[in-house]
Amino acid sequence: MQELLTVTENSNHQQVVSARELHRALELTTRFSKWVSQNFDEFVQNEDFSPVTAVTQQNQHGGTKAIQDYALTIGMAKELCLMSHTELGKTYRRYFIELERKWNDPAEIVKRGYAILQDENAQLKIENSKMKPKALFADAVAASSTTILIGDLAKILRGNGVSIGQNRLFQLLRDKHYLISRKGVSYNMPTQSAMDLGLFEIKETAITHSDGHVTINKTPKVTGKGQGYFINLFLERLPQSVDKSKA
């Protein structure tokens, strides 16, 4: 079938044509903007037609300018042809009817469905390839037996594309109930839920003062499992907080 107008496919996998091209093809004497205002009220925007920007040559030196256009569904284009009450309108309406017939042929539907699946699979592979290095890094860290300070975890996260510093990470861990937020001796210590998950260990250091008395300094450290957990958390692969009841 000879192509009378340029037919494209929109993001909803519908055939669409340019309103300006159709207006020109029908050889209408009404100005385009007036034709639109006179006829488009019968249709639904973003269902029958969608506003788009076209580019046209402005002068002989190659200058261009942006102009308003519309992407019309084939169904709307058919009706506009009928509303033109011209022989050209009948010709183009028959053309659109034939386009629809071919588009709705079962073999064509299967072909389009297969093409859509191929596109989706290709996009999924691209996304997985982007995520894979970070995921492998997180899994490797999770197997590590080395514990680190929360400030060091912030550095690891920054190295993996997460914009965060030590203070902001402490605040986030408190907000998400991984660290205790109540002021007092337990402030910034891991919550019971976080300890049950094996995300932290607490390092105790005995400090002997000049008068002979001894105090115990407690420092939360992130386990290898915790490091992998929080990297995955920032990659949005895990829930965003722990059980508040055990905080």
Short mmCIF file of C-alpha atoms in Angstrom, two decimals:
data_model
loop_
_atom_site.label_atom_id
_atom_site.label_comp_id
_atom_site.label_asym_id
_atom_site.label_seq_id
_atom_site.Cartn_x
_atom_site.Cartn_y
_atom_site.Cartn_z
CA MET A 1 0.00 0.00 0.00
CA GLN A 2 1.39 3.39 -0.99
CA GLU A 3 2.10 5.67 1.97
CA LEU A 4 0.06 8.87 1.54
CA LEU A 5 1.05 10.33 4.93
CA THR A 6 3.88 9.65 7.36
CA VAL A 7 2.59 7.25 10.01
CA THR A 8 4.50 6.77 13.27
CA GLU A 9 3.92 4.93 16.53
CA ASN A 10 3.52 6.76 19.86
CA SER A 11 4.57 5.65 23.35
CA ASN A 12 1.24 3.84 23.77
CA HIS A 13 1.96 1.75 20.66
CA GLN A 14 -0.73 3.52 18.62
CA GLN A 15 -0.41 4.65 15.02
CA VAL A 16 -0.44 8.45 14.77
CA VAL A 17 -0.18 11.06 12.01
CA SER A 18 0.70 14.75 12.02
CA ALA A 19 -2.26 17.13 12.11
CA ARG A 20 -0.33 19.62 9.97
CA GLU A 21 0.42 16.96 7.35
CA LEU A 22 -3.23 15.93 7.24
CA HIS A 23 -4.37 19.57 6.99
CA ARG A 24 -1.96 20.08 4.10
CA ALA A 25 -2.92 16.81 2.38
CA LEU A 26 -6.63 17.68 2.49
CA GLU A 27 -5.79 21.02 0.80
CA LEU A 28 -7.98 22.91 3.23
CA THR A 29 -8.19 26.68 2.81
CA THR A 30 -8.93 27.29 6.49
CA ARG A 31 -5.89 28.41 8.47
CA PHE A 32 -4.43 25.53 10.49
CA SER A 33 -4.96 27.11 13.92
CA LYS A 34 -8.57 27.95 13.06
CA TRP A 35 -9.16 24.43 11.71
CA VAL A 36 -7.89 23.05 15.02
CA SER A 37 -10.13 25.33 17.12
CA GLN A 38 -13.15 24.49 14.94
CA ASN A 39 -12.75 20.72 14.96
CA PHE A 40 -10.70 19.48 17.92
CA ASP A 41 -13.36 20.20 20.56
CA GLU A 42 -15.05 16.99 19.47
CA PHE A 43 -12.05 14.95 20.64
CA VAL A 44 -10.19 14.18 23.88
CA GLN A 45 -6.63 15.46 24.38
CA ASN A 46 -4.05 12.76 25.24
CA GLU A 47 -6.53 10.15 24.07
CA ASP A 48 -7.43 11.10 20.50
CA PHE A 49 -4.61 13.61 20.01
CA SER A 50 -1.52 14.90 21.78
CA PRO A 51 0.19 18.30 21.38
CA VAL A 52 3.69 18.03 19.89
CA THR A 53 6.28 20.53 18.68
CA ALA A 54 7.31 20.44 15.03
CA VAL A 55 10.17 22.26 13.32
CA THR A 56 9.80 24.11 10.03
CA GLN A 57 12.27 25.93 7.82
CA GLN A 58 11.99 29.66 8.40
CA ASN A 59 14.04 31.08 5.52
CA GLN A 60 16.18 30.12 2.53
CA HIS A 61 19.37 30.26 4.61
CA GLY A 62 18.38 27.19 6.61
CA GLY A 63 16.90 28.90 9.67
CA THR A 64 14.21 26.94 11.52
CA LYS A 65 11.51 27.66 14.07
CA ALA A 66 9.31 25.56 16.35
CA ILE A 67 5.60 25.35 15.52
CA GLN A 68 2.61 23.75 17.23
CA ASP A 69 1.47 20.40 15.85
CA TYR A 70 -0.62 17.48 17.07
CA ALA A 71 -0.21 13.72 16.86
CA LEU A 72 -3.57 12.31 15.78
CA THR A 73 -4.74 8.75 16.25
CA ILE A 74 -5.92 7.05 13.08
CA GLY A 75 -9.45 7.03 14.44
CA MET A 76 -9.44 10.82 14.87
CA ALA A 77 -7.79 11.33 11.49
CA LYS A 78 -10.59 9.30 9.84
CA GLU A 79 -13.26 11.47 11.45
CA LEU A 80 -11.51 14.69 10.44
CA CYS A 81 -11.43 13.43 6.86
CA LEU A 82 -15.16 12.78 7.02
CA MET A 83 -15.78 16.23 8.51
CA SER A 84 -13.92 17.89 5.61
CA HIS A 85 -16.75 16.95 3.18
CA THR A 86 -14.30 16.75 0.24
CA GLU A 87 -13.24 14.12 -2.26
CA LEU A 88 -9.71 14.21 -0.80
CA GLY A 89 -11.27 13.59 2.61
CA LYS A 90 -12.91 10.42 1.26
CA THR A 91 -9.61 9.28 -0.29
CA TYR A 92 -7.63 9.73 2.90
CA ARG A 93 -10.38 8.18 5.01
CA ARG A 94 -10.22 5.02 2.87
CA TYR A 95 -6.44 5.08 3.29
CA PHE A 96 -6.78 5.22 7.09
CA ILE A 97 -9.37 2.43 7.07
CA GLU A 98 -6.90 0.23 5.18
CA LEU A 99 -4.15 1.17 7.64
CA GLU A 100 -6.38 0.10 10.54
CA ARG A 101 -7.29 -3.16 8.82
CA LYS A 102 -3.63 -4.05 8.37
CA TRP A 103 -2.72 -2.86 11.89
CA ASN A 104 -5.41 -5.09 13.43
CA ASP A 105 -4.47 -8.17 11.40
CA PRO A 106 -3.71 -10.98 13.94
CA ALA A 107 -0.31 -11.67 12.37
CA GLU A 108 0.64 -8.00 12.70
CA ILE A 109 -0.53 -7.91 16.32
CA VAL A 110 1.66 -10.91 17.16
CA LYS A 111 4.62 -9.33 15.34
CA ARG A 112 4.25 -6.05 17.26
CA GLY A 113 3.88 -7.86 20.57
CA TYR A 114 7.09 -9.78 19.93
CA ALA A 115 8.93 -6.57 19.03
CA ILE A 116 7.71 -4.88 22.24
CA LEU A 117 8.92 -7.83 24.33
CA GLN A 118 12.32 -7.68 22.63
CA ASP A 119 12.61 -3.96 23.41
CA GLU A 120 11.64 -4.50 27.05
CA ASN A 121 14.14 -7.35 27.41
CA ALA A 122 16.89 -5.23 25.87
CA GLN A 123 16.13 -2.38 28.29
CA LEU A 124 16.13 -4.82 31.23
CA LYS A 125 19.55 -6.14 30.19
CA ILE A 126 20.92 -2.60 30.07
CA GLU A 127 19.55 -1.81 33.53
CA ASN A 128 20.89 -5.08 34.94
CA SER A 129 24.34 -4.44 33.46
CA LYS A 130 24.39 -1.05 35.21
CA MET A 131 23.36 -2.54 38.53
CA LYS A 132 25.53 -5.65 38.40
CA PRO A 133 28.90 -4.14 39.43
CA LYS A 134 27.35 -2.49 42.50
CA ALA A 135 25.41 -5.62 43.38
CA LEU A 136 28.53 -7.78 43.11
CA PHE A 137 30.42 -5.28 45.26
CA ALA A 138 27.69 -5.41 47.91
CA ASP A 139 27.69 -9.22 47.91
CA ALA A 140 31.48 -9.31 48.24
CA VAL A 141 31.45 -6.88 51.17
CA ALA A 142 28.70 -8.87 52.88
CA ALA A 143 31.01 -11.90 52.95
CA SER A 144 33.75 -9.87 54.61
CA SER A 145 34.62 -10.43 58.30
CA THR A 146 36.00 -6.90 58.71
CA THR A 147 33.97 -4.43 60.76
CA ILE A 148 34.20 -0.72 59.97
CA LEU A 149 33.16 2.60 61.49
CA ILE A 150 29.98 4.29 60.24
CA GLY A 151 32.13 7.11 58.84
CA ASP A 152 34.01 4.53 56.75
CA LEU A 153 30.67 3.15 55.51
CA ALA A 154 29.80 6.66 54.30
CA LYS A 155 33.06 6.70 52.31
CA ILE A 156 32.23 3.33 50.72
CA LEU A 157 28.78 4.58 49.77
CA ARG A 158 30.22 7.73 48.22
CA GLY A 159 32.60 5.55 46.22
CA ASN A 160 29.56 3.74 44.83
CA GLY A 161 27.79 6.87 43.67
CA VAL A 162 25.77 7.71 46.80
CA SER A 163 26.15 11.36 47.82
CA ILE A 164 26.27 11.15 51.63
CA GLY A 165 28.60 12.16 54.46
CA GLN A 166 29.17 10.77 57.94
CA ASN A 167 26.78 13.11 59.79
CA ARG A 168 23.99 12.63 57.27
CA LEU A 169 24.44 8.86 57.39
CA PHE A 170 24.19 8.87 61.20
CA GLN A 171 20.99 10.92 60.93
CA LEU A 172 19.51 8.58 58.32
CA LEU A 173 20.33 5.50 60.41
CA ARG A 174 18.63 7.13 63.40
CA ASP A 175 15.60 8.13 61.33
CA LYS A 176 15.24 4.59 59.96
CA HIS A 177 15.64 3.05 63.44
CA TYR A 178 18.97 1.35 62.87
CA LEU A 179 20.55 3.54 65.57
CA ILE A 180 18.99 4.78 68.81
CA SER A 181 17.85 8.38 68.49
CA ARG A 182 16.99 9.04 72.15
CA LYS A 183 19.54 11.26 73.88
CA GLY A 184 21.41 9.47 76.64
CA VAL A 185 24.11 6.84 77.15
CA SER A 186 22.68 4.70 74.33
CA TYR A 187 22.50 7.54 71.78
CA ASN A 188 23.82 6.42 68.35
CA MET A 189 24.09 2.80 69.55
CA PRO A 190 22.48 0.10 67.35
CA THR A 191 18.84 -0.70 68.01
CA GLN A 192 17.91 -4.21 69.07
CA SER A 193 16.41 -4.88 65.64
CA ALA A 194 19.65 -3.87 63.90
CA MET A 195 21.67 -6.09 66.26
CA ASP A 196 19.28 -9.01 65.65
CA LEU A 197 19.90 -8.59 61.92
CA GLY A 198 23.65 -8.80 62.52
CA LEU A 199 24.29 -5.37 61.01
CA PHE A 200 26.43 -4.00 63.84
CA GLU A 201 28.87 -4.98 66.54
CA ILE A 202 29.69 -2.84 69.53
CA LYS A 203 33.39 -2.38 70.32
CA GLU A 204 34.08 -1.74 73.99
CA THR A 205 37.27 0.02 75.00
CA ALA A 206 38.35 0.37 78.64
CA ILE A 207 39.74 3.81 79.47
CA THR A 208 41.74 4.27 82.68
CA HIS A 209 41.61 7.83 83.96
CA SER A 210 44.27 9.69 85.97
CA ASP A 211 42.42 9.16 89.23
CA GLY A 212 42.40 5.44 88.64
CA HIS A 213 38.76 4.92 87.75
CA VAL A 214 37.92 3.04 84.56
CA THR A 215 35.17 3.85 82.06
CA ILE A 216 34.00 1.82 79.09
CA ASN A 217 33.77 3.56 75.73
CA LYS A 218 31.33 1.96 73.29
CA THR A 219 31.67 2.38 69.52
CA PRO A 220 29.20 0.94 66.97
CA LYS A 221 30.90 -0.79 64.05
CA VAL A 222 29.27 -2.07 60.87
CA THR A 223 29.73 -5.78 60.16
CA GLY A 224 30.46 -7.21 56.72
CA LYS A 225 26.81 -8.26 56.54
CA GLY A 226 25.79 -4.74 57.54
CA GLN A 227 27.97 -3.16 54.89
CA GLY A 228 26.34 -5.29 52.17
CA TYR A 229 22.90 -4.60 53.66
CA PHE A 230 23.29 -0.82 53.62
CA ILE A 231 24.79 -0.76 50.13
CA ASN A 232 21.80 -2.75 48.92
CA LEU A 233 19.51 -0.44 50.88
CA PHE A 234 20.83 2.56 48.99
CA LEU A 235 20.39 0.62 45.74
CA GLU A 236 16.73 0.23 46.76
CA ARG A 237 16.90 -3.52 46.96
CA LEU A 238 15.73 -3.75 50.58
CA PRO A 239 12.99 -2.30 52.86
CA GLN A 240 13.72 1.22 54.08
CA SER A 241 13.67 0.63 57.88
CA VAL A 242 13.62 -1.98 60.62
CA ASP A 243 10.97 -2.92 63.17
CA LYS A 244 10.29 0.14 65.39
CA SER A 245 9.03 -2.06 68.22
CA LYS A 246 12.57 -3.30 68.85
CA ALA A 247 14.22 0.11 68.47
#
